[in-house]
Amino acid sequence: MTTTSEPLLAVRDLHARVVDGAGILRGISLTVQQGEVHAIMGPIGSGKSTLAGVLAGRERFAVTAGSVTFDGSDLLALAPEERAARGLFLGFQYPVEIPGITNAYFLRTALNSIRKANNKPALDAMEFLELLKARARMMEMDPKFLNRSVNEGFSGGEKKRNEILQMAILEPKLAILDETDSGLDIDALKVVAAGVNALRSPERSVILVTHYQRLLDHIVPDFIHVLAHGRIVRSGGRDLALELERHGYGWIEAGGSTPA
Amino acid sequence: MNASATAGFAAQRALIPALYGGGIPALSALRERAHAAFLERGVPTSGEDEWRYADLEVLTQTPHEVAHAVGLAGSRERALLEYLLGGFAPGRMVFVNGAYAPAVSEPATHAAGITFQPLAAAAALHGELVTRHLGKSLAAELHPLAALNTALHRDGLFLHCAGTQRPEAPFHGAFLAAGDDKPRAIHPRALVVLEEGAAATLILSFQGSGQVFVNPAVEVTLGRDAVLNLILLQEESSATTHTLALHASLASGAHCHVHAASLGGRFARTEVHAHLADRHAEFQLDALLIGGHEQAHDLTARIHHDARDTKSRQALKAVLDGSSRGAFSGRVEVSPGADGTHAEQSCRSLILSPDAAMNTRPELVIHADDVRCAHGATYGQLDPEALFYLRSRGIDLPEARRLLTRAFADEIIDRFPLESVRRHLHARVDGRIARPDETGVPA
């Protein structure tokens, strides 16, 4: 895919570390155009989740060098809620349980916060309920989950489905899905993948962060990047995932310990 | 104790003959004895173990004259009243500075067997019933501040339900402090007697303004199988010293469920005594403390299991911001022979500021076998991961904090029995979360 327009996301030579800790990202550069699906793969500890966390604004990471431009803005200067308001969404690897706040209330507050930030009128309770029910059907979610506390007592699969439901409601420009496939059985994986595929559009970009190639059987990416030691050591098309499956990450790490 | 403050308390004896009950020897004697007991004992100090978290120095430093009854004639007062009382209950008695305010009260008419009227009127009509219960469970020798109330209360709320009366509609006693520019003392009083098989819901609310010492005393007697839901709403102003003492006596099979929300005050103590006197009596306390600025809250509970197969459960949640202080001192005493007792106690605190602090003192004093008692205490801050989760969905930091704080408090609020009260508390708690330094009523 080639385009002459400004990319949706431009990451340039990004360095980051855990606050008071060792460096984890050591010079990441990545360009995502509108409508593209990128997969970021790599072994445990390679920096995949750190990259997702830095992009979403996790405070426990400190950026030490580099820049990130998102839809024309300096992403790193924005608070997490401002990033969300501009259309960035992080699907959590470990969705947080929030006792005492119902899923429906949480989602309506989130959607209306984002609408307000974009000078759009809030949806009233009835309008929102219609939207929520339609999206829940798409995710094959039992409506009872909507009135339960956010993620409380949800199974692993239900939590991940709930993440994609949130994405379907908030309709981000860029969704970063951090190990959305981890802990899912094959049926749950198919539902989650179908949900993501349904949300693919020329206006929406997706970054899939995953350890395993099996997710990519269900959500076919345009580009694959392999991370090792905080750097992208290989980039390629769909074939790269199959190669990885054959040879394992050891092959990349052995050959890719220097920048590709 | 400051000499003029001491002299002030002593001089208040002169008020007694003019207070209600002056013509009833038993009541006059009760007041005199209580006053003498208070003078003998004095204002409790934080050096005493039972009053360790109390901050009553202001009472010993500055004389607090007993507040005068004032009318609620002005438009500001009326607007205030609407704001304060926004429709909890059709049956409502309002007391201003401890005196009954008939102009703004709507006690409603009730079925035969239900008496809901001011104590002064009840003492005249049902003298025997009132003298049998008033000042008995909050004995003057054991409860010094309640003794001061017994001696000096101007009026109070009287609720009596004869057996089998189970009115659906709640009763409401609203106690307002209309302070002026001087330190004043107000002694709100309530006497609740539910006979065998009766059931009722009662709201007691405390609100107002001024540098006042509000010292409510509440006595509850529940007959066999009687059920009382008692809601205590403390929303005093930030200059108020509030010391409520509640005593509940439960006969066999009686249930008393106290729902307490303590939001206002400079120093606010809620002291709850429950005596489970016979089998299958059950007592529950759900309490919420909200502290901000330099507020101090003290919840003291003393539960006595005096008979077999009795149950108690206490659940407290505290939300503390600013440099506020909270304290929970909960003691469960199981008497010899009270086998089959089941007692639970939990205290969870959300500490929103590094300068806020919570003290928790659970005590179990067990003199019986075959007893199940459990207690637990937790302290914590807002979960940073949950805050980030909400923010990552577009919810800004103040709103994310409000949502999580409300979710913490709602577990207690949602157990309050009336929708109108829950709505009221949700709004008040939201206000306190947004502006932790503002207590009481907006000017």
Short mmCIF file of N, CA and C in Angstrom, two decimals, chain B residues 346-407:
data_model
loop_
_atom_site.label_atom_id
_atom_site.label_comp_id
_atom_site.label_asym_id
_atom_site.label_seq_id
_atom_site.Cartn_x
_atom_site.Cartn_y
_atom_site.Cartn_z
N SER B 346 -15.99 -5.58 59.19
CA SER B 346 -14.99 -5.26 58.18
C SER B 346 -14.86 -3.75 58.04
N CYS B 347 -13.67 -3.32 57.75
CA CYS B 347 -13.38 -1.89 57.64
C CYS B 347 -12.45 -1.69 56.46
N ARG B 348 -12.93 -1.00 55.44
CA ARG B 348 -12.10 -0.76 54.26
C ARG B 348 -11.96 0.73 54.03
N SER B 349 -10.74 1.16 53.81
CA SER B 349 -10.48 2.59 53.70
C SER B 349 -9.80 2.91 52.38
N LEU B 350 -10.28 3.98 51.78
CA LEU B 350 -9.67 4.49 50.55
C LEU B 350 -9.00 5.80 50.93
N ILE B 351 -7.70 5.83 50.81
CA ILE B 351 -6.93 7.00 51.26
C ILE B 351 -6.49 7.76 50.01
N LEU B 352 -7.08 8.92 49.80
CA LEU B 352 -6.85 9.63 48.53
C LEU B 352 -5.70 10.62 48.60
N SER B 353 -5.18 10.86 49.79
CA SER B 353 -4.13 11.86 49.92
C SER B 353 -3.06 11.34 50.88
N PRO B 354 -1.80 11.69 50.63
CA PRO B 354 -0.75 11.19 51.53
C PRO B 354 -0.87 11.74 52.95
N ASP B 355 -1.63 12.84 53.12
CA ASP B 355 -1.76 13.43 54.46
C ASP B 355 -2.97 12.90 55.23
N ALA B 356 -3.78 12.09 54.59
CA ALA B 356 -4.96 11.54 55.27
C ALA B 356 -4.56 10.24 55.98
N ALA B 357 -5.30 9.90 57.03
CA ALA B 357 -4.94 8.68 57.76
C ALA B 357 -6.16 8.04 58.39
N MET B 358 -6.12 6.74 58.48
CA MET B 358 -7.21 5.97 59.08
C MET B 358 -6.65 5.10 60.20
N ASN B 359 -7.35 5.10 61.32
CA ASN B 359 -7.02 4.19 62.42
C ASN B 359 -8.12 3.17 62.58
N THR B 360 -7.75 1.93 62.69
CA THR B 360 -8.76 0.88 62.85
C THR B 360 -8.40 0.04 64.07
N ARG B 361 -9.40 -0.14 64.92
CA ARG B 361 -9.17 -0.93 66.14
C ARG B 361 -10.28 -1.94 66.31
N PRO B 362 -10.13 -3.11 65.76
CA PRO B 362 -11.14 -4.13 66.02
C PRO B 362 -10.84 -4.83 67.34
N GLU B 363 -11.88 -5.14 68.09
CA GLU B 363 -11.67 -5.88 69.34
C GLU B 363 -12.73 -6.95 69.45
N LEU B 364 -12.29 -8.14 69.78
CA LEU B 364 -13.25 -9.21 70.04
C LEU B 364 -13.03 -9.66 71.47
N VAL B 365 -14.08 -9.59 72.25
CA VAL B 365 -13.98 -10.03 73.64
C VAL B 365 -14.97 -11.19 73.77
N ILE B 366 -14.44 -12.41 73.84
CA ILE B 366 -15.32 -13.58 73.72
C ILE B 366 -15.27 -14.42 74.98
N HIS B 367 -16.43 -14.57 75.60
CA HIS B 367 -16.52 -15.37 76.82
C HIS B 367 -17.39 -16.60 76.62
N ALA B 368 -17.60 -17.02 75.37
CA ALA B 368 -18.44 -18.18 75.11
C ALA B 368 -17.70 -19.11 74.15
N ASP B 369 -18.16 -20.35 74.06
CA ASP B 369 -17.60 -21.28 73.08
C ASP B 369 -18.52 -21.26 71.87
N ASP B 370 -18.13 -22.00 70.86
CA ASP B 370 -19.01 -22.15 69.70
C ASP B 370 -19.45 -20.79 69.15
N VAL B 371 -18.46 -19.99 68.83
CA VAL B 371 -18.74 -18.63 68.38
C VAL B 371 -18.01 -18.44 67.06
N ARG B 372 -18.66 -17.80 66.10
CA ARG B 372 -17.97 -17.49 64.85
C ARG B 372 -17.81 -15.97 64.75
N CYS B 373 -16.57 -15.51 64.81
CA CYS B 373 -16.32 -14.08 64.72
C CYS B 373 -15.24 -13.85 63.67
N ALA B 374 -15.42 -12.83 62.86
CA ALA B 374 -14.41 -12.53 61.86
C ALA B 374 -14.26 -11.03 61.74
N HIS B 375 -13.03 -10.58 61.53
CA HIS B 375 -12.88 -9.16 61.23
C HIS B 375 -11.76 -8.97 60.23
N GLY B 376 -11.87 -7.90 59.47
CA GLY B 376 -10.83 -7.62 58.49
C GLY B 376 -10.76 -6.13 58.26
N ALA B 377 -9.56 -5.67 57.94
CA ALA B 377 -9.38 -4.25 57.64
C ALA B 377 -8.45 -4.12 56.44
N THR B 378 -8.80 -3.23 55.52
CA THR B 378 -7.91 -2.96 54.39
C THR B 378 -7.77 -1.45 54.21
N TYR B 379 -6.64 -1.06 53.67
CA TYR B 379 -6.37 0.34 53.34
C TYR B 379 -5.83 0.37 51.93
N GLY B 380 -6.21 1.36 51.16
CA GLY B 380 -5.62 1.42 49.84
C GLY B 380 -5.83 2.75 49.17
N GLN B 381 -5.13 2.94 48.08
CA GLN B 381 -5.32 4.11 47.23
C GLN B 381 -6.12 3.67 46.01
N LEU B 382 -6.49 4.62 45.19
CA LEU B 382 -7.12 4.27 43.92
C LEU B 382 -6.12 3.46 43.11
N ASP B 383 -6.62 2.40 42.48
CA ASP B 383 -5.76 1.50 41.73
C ASP B 383 -5.25 2.22 40.47
N PRO B 384 -3.92 2.43 40.36
CA PRO B 384 -3.41 3.16 39.19
C PRO B 384 -3.73 2.47 37.87
N GLU B 385 -3.79 1.15 37.89
CA GLU B 385 -4.09 0.42 36.66
C GLU B 385 -5.55 0.68 36.24
N ALA B 386 -6.45 0.74 37.23
CA ALA B 386 -7.85 1.04 36.91
C ALA B 386 -7.99 2.48 36.40
N LEU B 387 -7.25 3.41 37.03
CA LEU B 387 -7.27 4.80 36.55
C LEU B 387 -6.79 4.88 35.11
N PHE B 388 -5.72 4.17 34.80
CA PHE B 388 -5.20 4.20 33.43
C PHE B 388 -6.19 3.57 32.45
N TYR B 389 -6.82 2.50 32.90
CA TYR B 389 -7.81 1.84 32.04
C TYR B 389 -8.92 2.81 31.66
N LEU B 390 -9.45 3.54 32.65
CA LEU B 390 -10.52 4.50 32.37
C LEU B 390 -10.02 5.62 31.47
N ARG B 391 -8.82 6.12 31.77
CA ARG B 391 -8.28 7.23 30.97
C ARG B 391 -8.02 6.78 29.53
N SER B 392 -7.58 5.54 29.37
CA SER B 392 -7.30 5.05 28.02
C SER B 392 -8.58 4.94 27.20
N ARG B 393 -9.73 5.03 27.88
CA ARG B 393 -11.01 5.00 27.17
C ARG B 393 -11.58 6.41 26.99
N GLY B 394 -10.77 7.42 27.31
CA GLY B 394 -11.18 8.79 27.04
C GLY B 394 -11.75 9.53 28.24
N ILE B 395 -11.79 8.87 29.40
CA ILE B 395 -12.36 9.49 30.60
C ILE B 395 -11.24 10.28 31.31
N ASP B 396 -11.47 11.57 31.55
CA ASP B 396 -10.35 12.36 32.09
C ASP B 396 -10.08 12.01 33.56
N LEU B 397 -8.93 12.48 34.05
CA LEU B 397 -8.46 12.04 35.36
C LEU B 397 -9.44 12.38 36.49
N PRO B 398 -9.97 13.63 36.57
CA PRO B 398 -10.91 13.89 37.66
C PRO B 398 -12.15 12.99 37.60
N GLU B 399 -12.64 12.75 36.38
CA GLU B 399 -13.82 11.90 36.25
C GLU B 399 -13.48 10.44 36.58
N ALA B 400 -12.30 10.01 36.18
CA ALA B 400 -11.88 8.64 36.49
C ALA B 400 -11.77 8.46 38.01
N ARG B 401 -11.22 9.47 38.68
CA ARG B 401 -11.11 9.39 40.15
C ARG B 401 -12.50 9.37 40.78
N ARG B 402 -13.39 10.21 40.23
CA ARG B 402 -14.74 10.25 40.78
C ARG B 402 -15.44 8.89 40.60
N LEU B 403 -15.31 8.33 39.42
CA LEU B 403 -15.97 7.04 39.15
C LEU B 403 -15.48 5.96 40.11
N LEU B 404 -14.17 5.90 40.29
CA LEU B 404 -13.62 4.83 41.12
C LEU B 404 -13.94 5.05 42.60
N THR B 405 -13.95 6.33 43.01
CA THR B 405 -14.27 6.63 44.41
C THR B 405 -15.73 6.32 44.68
N ARG B 406 -16.59 6.74 43.74
CA ARG B 406 -18.01 6.45 43.87
C ARG B 406 -18.27 4.95 43.91
N ALA B 407 -17.56 4.22 43.05
CA ALA B 407 -17.76 2.77 43.02
C ALA B 407 -17.41 2.17 44.38
#
